[in-house]
mmCIF file of C-alpha atoms in Angstrom:
data_model
loop_
_atom_site.group_PDB
_atom_site.id
_atom_site.type_symbol
_atom_site.label_atom_id
_atom_site.label_comp_id
_atom_site.label_asym_id
_atom_site.label_seq_id
_atom_site.Cartn_x
_atom_site.Cartn_y
_atom_site.Cartn_z
ATOM 1 C CA MET Z 1 -0.610 44.553 9.075
ATOM 2 C CA THR Z 2 1.495 47.656 9.708
ATOM 3 C CA GLN Z 3 5.244 47.421 9.238
ATOM 4 C CA ASN Z 4 6.098 47.406 12.940
ATOM 5 C CA ARG Z 5 3.135 45.412 14.216
ATOM 6 C CA ILE Z 6 3.561 41.754 15.123
ATOM 7 C CA PRO Z 7 0.778 39.730 13.461
ATOM 8 C CA ALA Z 8 -1.525 37.766 15.749
ATOM 9 C CA VAL Z 9 -2.755 34.311 14.711
ATOM 10 C CA ILE Z 10 -5.329 32.201 16.517
ATOM 11 C CA SER Z 11 -5.458 28.421 16.610
ATOM 12 C CA ILE Z 12 -8.971 27.044 17.024
ATOM 13 C CA ALA Z 13 -8.133 23.467 17.891
ATOM 14 C CA GLY Z 14 -7.856 20.756 20.512
ATOM 15 C CA SER Z 15 -5.342 20.531 23.332
ATOM 16 C CA ASP Z 16 -2.787 17.693 23.310
ATOM 17 C CA SER Z 17 -1.722 16.938 26.878
ATOM 18 C CA GLY Z 18 1.426 15.289 25.515
ATOM 19 C CA GLY Z 19 2.502 18.544 23.910
ATOM 20 C CA GLY Z 20 3.132 17.095 20.461
ATOM 21 C CA ALA Z 21 0.150 18.214 18.399
ATOM 22 C CA GLY Z 22 -2.898 20.464 18.657
ATOM 23 C CA ILE Z 23 -2.633 23.931 20.136
ATOM 24 C CA GLN Z 24 0.658 23.079 21.817
ATOM 25 C CA ALA Z 25 2.273 22.400 18.442
ATOM 26 C CA ASP Z 26 0.573 25.413 16.911
ATOM 27 C CA LEU Z 27 1.942 27.835 19.505
ATOM 28 C CA LYS Z 28 5.474 26.539 18.941
ATOM 29 C CA VAL Z 29 5.116 27.077 15.203
ATOM 30 C CA PHE Z 30 3.664 30.559 15.597
ATOM 31 C CA ALA Z 31 6.647 31.521 17.757
ATOM 32 C CA ALA Z 32 9.088 29.998 15.265
ATOM 33 C CA CYS Z 33 7.456 31.991 12.439
ATOM 34 C CA GLY Z 34 7.563 35.304 14.312
ATOM 35 C CA VAL Z 35 3.861 35.825 14.954
ATOM 36 C CA HIS Z 36 1.926 36.101 18.213
ATOM 37 C CA GLY Z 37 -0.031 32.930 18.917
ATOM 38 C CA MET Z 38 -3.477 32.795 20.512
ATOM 39 C CA THR Z 39 -5.871 29.920 21.120
ATOM 40 C CA ALA Z 40 -9.512 28.974 21.268
ATOM 41 C CA ILE Z 41 -9.563 25.435 22.635
ATOM 42 C CA THR Z 42 -12.262 23.197 21.138
ATOM 43 C CA ALA Z 43 -11.568 20.042 23.156
ATOM 44 C CA LEU Z 44 -9.346 18.706 25.892
ATOM 45 C CA THR Z 45 -7.624 15.421 25.152
ATOM 46 C CA ALA Z 46 -5.853 13.096 27.539
ATOM 47 C CA GLN Z 47 -3.169 11.750 25.234
ATOM 48 C CA ASN Z 48 0.488 10.936 24.903
ATOM 49 C CA THR Z 49 2.729 9.581 22.148
ATOM 50 C CA VAL Z 50 1.055 6.164 22.377
ATOM 51 C CA GLY Z 51 -2.625 7.022 22.153
ATOM 52 C CA VAL Z 52 -5.650 9.097 23.172
ATOM 53 C CA ASP Z 53 -7.235 8.072 26.480
ATOM 54 C CA ALA Z 54 -10.103 10.562 26.657
ATOM 55 C CA VAL Z 55 -11.647 13.545 24.872
ATOM 56 C CA ALA Z 56 -13.770 16.270 26.492
ATOM 57 C CA PRO Z 57 -15.379 18.825 24.144
ATOM 58 C CA ILE Z 58 -15.468 22.461 25.235
ATOM 59 C CA ALA Z 59 -18.891 24.112 25.501
ATOM 60 C CA PRO Z 60 -19.748 25.862 22.215
ATOM 61 C CA GLU Z 61 -20.437 29.206 23.893
ATOM 62 C CA MET Z 62 -16.970 29.057 25.444
ATOM 63 C CA ILE Z 63 -15.379 28.489 22.039
ATOM 64 C CA VAL Z 64 -17.090 31.608 20.694
ATOM 65 C CA ALA Z 65 -16.141 33.557 23.831
ATOM 66 C CA GLN Z 66 -12.448 32.715 23.430
ATOM 67 C CA VAL Z 67 -12.371 33.956 19.845
ATOM 68 C CA ARG Z 68 -14.427 37.023 20.652
ATOM 69 C CA ALA Z 69 -12.184 37.997 23.576
ATOM 70 C CA VAL Z 70 -8.932 38.011 21.640
ATOM 71 C CA ALA Z 71 -10.507 39.564 18.540
ATOM 72 C CA ARG Z 72 -11.873 42.462 20.604
ATOM 73 C CA ASP Z 73 -8.562 43.279 22.285
ATOM 74 C CA ILE Z 74 -5.648 41.955 20.211
ATOM 75 C CA GLY Z 75 -7.090 41.443 16.762
ATOM 76 C CA ILE Z 76 -6.806 38.386 14.529
ATOM 77 C CA ASP Z 77 -4.674 38.456 11.386
ATOM 78 C CA ALA Z 78 -5.182 34.797 10.467
ATOM 79 C CA VAL Z 79 -6.935 31.694 11.744
ATOM 80 C CA LYS Z 80 -5.789 28.088 11.882
ATOM 81 C CA ILE Z 81 -8.527 25.518 12.538
ATOM 82 C CA GLY Z 82 -7.616 22.032 13.706
ATOM 83 C CA MET Z 83 -9.467 19.400 15.718
ATOM 84 C CA LEU Z 84 -13.204 20.053 15.942
ATOM 85 C CA GLY Z 85 -14.744 16.711 16.847
ATOM 86 C CA THR Z 86 -18.486 17.379 16.900
ATOM 87 C CA VAL Z 87 -21.245 19.075 14.947
ATOM 88 C CA VAL Z 88 -21.983 21.589 17.712
ATOM 89 C CA THR Z 89 -18.303 22.524 17.867
ATOM 90 C CA ILE Z 90 -18.246 23.145 14.127
ATOM 91 C CA GLU Z 91 -21.372 25.286 14.403
ATOM 92 C CA ALA Z 92 -19.729 27.302 17.189
ATOM 93 C CA VAL Z 93 -16.592 27.856 15.120
ATOM 94 C CA VAL Z 94 -18.666 29.002 12.143
ATOM 95 C CA ALA Z 95 -20.450 31.480 14.420
ATOM 96 C CA ALA Z 96 -17.129 32.763 15.757
ATOM 97 C CA LEU Z 97 -15.701 33.183 12.254
ATOM 98 C CA GLY Z 98 -18.739 35.232 11.340
ATOM 99 C CA GLU Z 99 -17.627 37.894 13.835
ATOM 100 C CA LEU Z 100 -14.176 38.380 12.293
ATOM 101 C CA ALA Z 101 -13.214 41.043 9.795
ATOM 102 C CA GLU Z 102 -14.089 40.163 6.230
ATOM 103 C CA GLY Z 103 -11.111 38.728 4.388
ATOM 104 C CA THR Z 104 -9.360 37.312 7.452
ATOM 105 C CA PRO Z 105 -7.288 34.368 6.149
ATOM 106 C CA ILE Z 106 -8.525 31.006 7.423
ATOM 107 C CA VAL Z 107 -6.590 27.740 7.176
ATOM 108 C CA LEU Z 108 -8.470 24.500 7.852
ATOM 109 C CA ASP Z 109 -6.613 21.338 8.774
ATOM 110 C CA PRO Z 110 -9.497 18.818 8.699
ATOM 111 C CA VAL Z 111 -8.248 16.635 11.547
ATOM 112 C CA MET Z 112 -10.007 13.274 11.542
ATOM 113 C CA VAL Z 113 -7.602 10.784 13.151
ATOM 114 C CA SER Z 114 -4.702 11.217 15.568
ATOM 115 C CA GLU Z 115 -1.164 10.060 14.780
ATOM 116 C CA SER Z 116 -1.840 7.037 16.993
ATOM 117 C CA GLY Z 117 -5.017 6.173 15.061
ATOM 118 C CA ALA Z 118 -7.682 7.486 17.456
ATOM 119 C CA PRO Z 119 -10.743 9.056 15.748
ATOM 120 C CA LEU Z 120 -10.975 12.804 16.446
ATOM 121 C CA LEU Z 121 -13.957 13.740 14.255
ATOM 122 C CA GLU Z 122 -17.346 12.143 14.777
ATOM 123 C CA PRO Z 123 -18.747 10.585 11.569
ATOM 124 C CA GLU Z 124 -21.811 12.838 11.616
ATOM 125 C CA ALA Z 125 -19.533 15.902 11.902
ATOM 126 C CA ARG Z 126 -17.892 15.227 8.534
ATOM 127 C CA ASP Z 127 -20.882 16.551 6.606
ATOM 128 C CA ALA Z 128 -20.989 19.666 8.804
ATOM 129 C CA LEU Z 129 -17.286 20.292 8.183
ATOM 130 C CA ILE Z 130 -17.788 19.970 4.433
ATOM 131 C CA GLU Z 131 -20.975 21.997 4.214
ATOM 132 C CA LEU Z 132 -20.413 24.695 6.850
ATOM 133 C CA LEU Z 133 -16.652 25.232 7.045
ATOM 134 C CA LEU Z 134 -15.030 24.391 3.732
ATOM 135 C CA PRO Z 135 -16.790 27.199 1.817
ATOM 136 C CA ARG Z 136 -15.434 29.761 4.328
ATOM 137 C CA VAL Z 137 -11.737 28.913 4.273
ATOM 138 C CA THR Z 138 -8.812 30.397 2.405
ATOM 139 C CA VAL Z 139 -6.772 27.193 2.361
ATOM 140 C CA ALA Z 140 -7.741 23.620 3.263
ATOM 141 C CA THR Z 141 -4.803 21.303 4.048
ATOM 142 C CA PRO Z 142 -6.007 17.680 4.195
ATOM 143 C CA ASN Z 143 -3.593 14.792 4.083
ATOM 144 C CA LEU Z 144 -4.282 12.055 1.556
ATOM 145 C CA PRO Z 145 -6.630 9.912 3.741
ATOM 146 C CA GLU Z 146 -8.561 13.006 4.855
ATOM 147 C CA ALA Z 147 -8.832 14.247 1.271
ATOM 148 C CA ARG Z 148 -10.260 10.914 0.172
ATOM 149 C CA VAL Z 149 -12.901 11.022 2.909
ATOM 150 C CA ILE Z 150 -13.888 14.599 2.043
ATOM 151 C CA ALA Z 151 -13.996 13.965 -1.704
ATOM 152 C CA GLY Z 152 -15.525 10.485 -1.397
ATOM 153 C CA SER Z 153 -12.936 9.168 -3.816
ATOM 154 C CA ASP Z 154 -9.801 7.009 -3.897
ATOM 155 C CA ASP Z 155 -8.108 9.260 -6.467
ATOM 156 C CA ASP Z 156 -4.614 10.682 -6.067
ATOM 157 C CA ALA Z 157 -3.828 14.176 -4.808
ATOM 158 C CA PRO Z 158 -4.281 16.237 -8.012
ATOM 159 C CA GLU Z 159 -7.808 14.931 -8.611
ATOM 160 C CA LEU Z 160 -8.659 15.178 -4.919
ATOM 161 C CA ALA Z 161 -7.481 18.783 -4.716
ATOM 162 C CA ARG Z 162 -9.783 19.704 -7.591
ATOM 163 C CA ALA Z 163 -12.733 17.834 -6.087
ATOM 164 C CA ILE Z 164 -12.301 19.503 -2.699
ATOM 165 C CA HIS Z 165 -11.865 22.923 -4.293
ATOM 166 C CA ALA Z 166 -15.294 22.456 -5.861
ATOM 167 C CA LEU Z 167 -16.710 22.272 -2.320
ATOM 168 C CA GLY Z 168 -15.803 25.894 -1.635
ATOM 169 C CA PRO Z 169 -12.298 26.615 -0.285
ATOM 170 C CA ARG Z 170 -10.295 29.106 -2.334
ATOM 171 C CA HIS Z 171 -7.152 26.960 -2.225
ATOM 172 C CA VAL Z 172 -6.521 23.305 -1.420
ATOM 173 C CA VAL Z 173 -3.220 21.713 -0.422
ATOM 174 C CA VAL Z 174 -3.221 17.917 -0.234
ATOM 175 C CA THR Z 175 -0.137 17.240 1.837
ATOM 176 C CA GLY Z 176 2.339 14.590 0.760
ATOM 177 C CA GLY Z 177 3.110 12.752 3.983
ATOM 178 C CA HIS Z 178 0.934 9.767 3.054
ATOM 179 C CA ARG Z 179 1.857 9.709 -0.649
ATOM 180 C CA ASP Z 180 4.523 7.629 -2.369
ATOM 181 C CA LYS Z 181 6.498 10.834 -2.856
ATOM 182 C CA ALA Z 182 6.456 13.519 -0.196
ATOM 183 C CA THR Z 183 5.046 16.099 -2.617
ATOM 184 C CA ASP Z 184 2.228 18.453 -1.668
ATOM 185 C CA VAL Z 185 -0.307 19.283 -4.375
ATOM 186 C CA MET Z 186 -1.968 22.697 -4.405
ATOM 187 C CA PHE Z 187 -4.942 23.777 -6.517
ATOM 188 C CA ASP Z 188 -6.285 27.335 -6.678
ATOM 189 C CA GLY Z 189 -9.174 26.817 -9.066
ATOM 190 C CA GLU Z 190 -7.034 27.237 -12.166
ATOM 191 C CA THR Z 191 -3.539 25.873 -11.635
ATOM 192 C CA THR Z 192 -2.217 22.692 -10.040
ATOM 193 C CA ILE Z 193 1.115 23.279 -8.322
ATOM 194 C CA GLU Z 194 3.428 20.589 -6.977
ATOM 195 C CA ILE Z 195 5.447 21.454 -3.880
ATOM 196 C CA PRO Z 196 8.158 18.803 -3.543
ATOM 197 C CA GLY Z 197 9.946 17.871 -0.349
ATOM 198 C CA GLU Z 198 12.107 15.209 1.207
ATOM 199 C CA ARG Z 199 10.836 12.357 3.341
ATOM 200 C CA HIS Z 200 12.565 11.916 6.714
ATOM 201 C CA PRO Z 201 11.934 8.336 7.896
ATOM 202 C CA ASP Z 202 14.354 8.751 10.789
ATOM 203 C CA GLY Z 203 12.523 11.790 12.115
ATOM 204 C CA ALA Z 204 9.357 12.060 14.222
ATOM 205 C CA ALA Z 205 6.011 13.061 12.737
ATOM 206 C CA HIS Z 206 3.530 13.516 15.615
ATOM 207 C CA GLY Z 207 2.116 16.991 15.041
ATOM 208 C CA SER Z 208 3.376 17.353 11.469
ATOM 209 C CA GLY Z 209 -0.063 18.233 10.066
ATOM 210 C CA CYS Z 210 -0.645 20.813 12.801
ATOM 211 C CA THR Z 211 2.788 22.262 12.147
ATOM 212 C CA HIS Z 212 2.183 22.577 8.414
ATOM 213 C CA SER Z 213 -1.199 24.275 8.684
ATOM 214 C CA SER Z 214 -0.035 26.614 11.466
ATOM 215 C CA ALA Z 215 3.023 27.662 9.494
ATOM 216 C CA LEU Z 216 0.808 28.322 6.474
ATOM 217 C CA ALA Z 217 -1.575 30.469 8.542
ATOM 218 C CA ALA Z 218 1.355 32.362 10.078
ATOM 219 C CA HIS Z 219 2.764 33.201 6.663
ATOM 220 C CA LEU Z 220 -0.628 34.391 5.417
ATOM 221 C CA ALA Z 221 -0.706 36.727 8.429
ATOM 222 C CA LEU Z 222 2.778 37.911 7.481
ATOM 223 C CA GLY Z 223 1.477 38.897 4.048
ATOM 224 C CA PHE Z 224 2.620 35.960 1.927
ATOM 225 C CA ALA Z 225 0.531 34.896 -1.060
ATOM 226 C CA PRO Z 226 -1.121 31.490 -0.480
ATOM 227 C CA VAL Z 227 1.236 29.585 -2.772
ATOM 228 C CA ASP Z 228 4.301 31.143 -1.142
ATOM 229 C CA ALA Z 229 2.838 30.463 2.307
ATOM 230 C CA ALA Z 230 2.290 26.827 1.281
ATOM 231 C CA ARG Z 231 5.881 26.515 0.114
ATOM 232 C CA ALA Z 232 7.187 27.997 3.366
ATOM 233 C CA ALA Z 233 4.937 25.683 5.387
ATOM 234 C CA LYS Z 234 6.285 22.669 3.510
ATOM 235 C CA VAL Z 235 9.864 23.577 4.415
ATOM 236 C CA ILE Z 236 9.037 24.274 8.065
ATOM 237 C CA ALA Z 237 7.023 21.073 8.544
ATOM 238 C CA ALA Z 238 9.671 18.935 6.846
ATOM 239 C CA GLN Z 239 12.427 20.399 9.001
ATOM 240 C CA ALA Z 240 10.312 19.861 12.133
ATOM 241 C CA VAL Z 241 9.923 16.185 11.215
ATOM 242 C CA HIS Z 242 13.644 15.893 10.439
ATOM 243 C CA ASP Z 243 14.455 17.360 13.868
ATOM 244 C CA GLY Z 244 11.682 15.379 15.576
ATOM 245 C CA LEU Z 245 12.174 14.226 19.141
ATOM 246 C CA ARG Z 246 12.057 10.447 18.789
ATOM 247 C CA GLU Z 247 13.306 10.003 22.342
ATOM 248 C CA ILE Z 248 10.158 11.631 23.787
ATOM 249 C CA GLY Z 249 7.637 8.965 24.850
ATOM 250 C CA ARG Z 250 7.238 5.367 23.745
ATOM 251 C CA GLY Z 251 5.280 6.071 20.556
ATOM 252 C CA PRO Z 252 5.867 8.310 17.542
ATOM 253 C CA GLY Z 253 7.785 11.279 18.917
ATOM 254 C CA PRO Z 254 6.708 14.897 18.423
ATOM 255 C CA VAL Z 255 7.986 17.140 15.681
ATOM 256 C CA ASP Z 256 10.324 19.931 16.738
ATOM 257 C CA ALA Z 257 9.556 23.283 15.145
ATOM 258 C CA LEU Z 258 11.682 25.199 17.642
ATOM 259 C CA GLY Z 259 14.944 23.260 17.377
ATOM 260 C CA ILE Z 260 14.744 22.286 21.036
ATOM 261 C CA ARG Z 261 17.668 19.900 20.912
ATOM 262 C CA SER Z 262 19.980 22.587 19.570
ATOM 263 C CA ARG Z 263 18.876 25.006 22.315
ATOM 264 C CA ARG Z 264 19.827 22.748 25.210
ATOM 265 C CA PRO Z 265 23.012 23.596 27.119
ATOM 266 C CA LEU Z 266 25.841 21.130 26.568
ATOM 267 C CA ALA Z 267 26.087 20.550 30.333
ATOM 268 C CA PRO Z 268 24.330 21.880 33.447
ATOM 269 C CA PRO Z 269 26.136 24.729 35.207
ATOM 270 C CA ALA Z 270 28.638 23.707 37.882
ATOM 271 C CA SER Z 271 26.396 25.125 40.598
ATOM 272 C CA ALA Z 272 23.779 22.487 39.775
ATOM 273 C CA HIS Z 273 26.173 19.717 40.803
ATOM 274 C CA ALA Z 274 26.783 21.364 44.170
ATOM 275 C CA ARG Z 275 23.187 21.149 45.363
#
């Protein structure tokens, strides 16, 4: 990254029609972090704050084409990977990653279940994610339930981070949203680092995992070391939950990485009343 160039980060993930998670959340975070956001959509979902009604995977060749198009013209300084869903999608993403410059930072958020509880990763795709993707990534960011599935263990975060690191990623962050204390645990192969944070029960958490992993990828693109990127991501995700839009929808509201409520005008202009 040159001093005056804006980094470009791609989200390879699913689309959330409700705007709370997936690529919609990722693009908000990229903008908030000061990087240019791009997308390669892996699946369309018909969902809202209450649940997921339908999922339509994108053709694997189209996934590769999206990544290839932006890499050829704009360049890719970091990658965030979210919802994948199927084995063929994972294989397509692996193929697309193989065309990127060596050393491009890759953050994997191993999305398995939506905030509403809908499964977003087919059972047979879990092995493909572990075997094909984990060894390629810079940072994996599972939450506690996802980490336990990947590691095949009911251990707590420190042990899980070590077990997942042994599967190939260079760094592992087990996020703290599902733990007794909202503390992330990071392991780099040598050192276990705790990244504490506050829990915000009065906030809204739909899209919090997407927000965390996207913020981490953005900071890697900005030149941060992984541990510093993880600390920044923790702060950004926690604030987005704190500011979450609970009034949006009938289910868990979306996080707010852009401070939307604070950007709204206090009242519509007088001309609006005259129409």
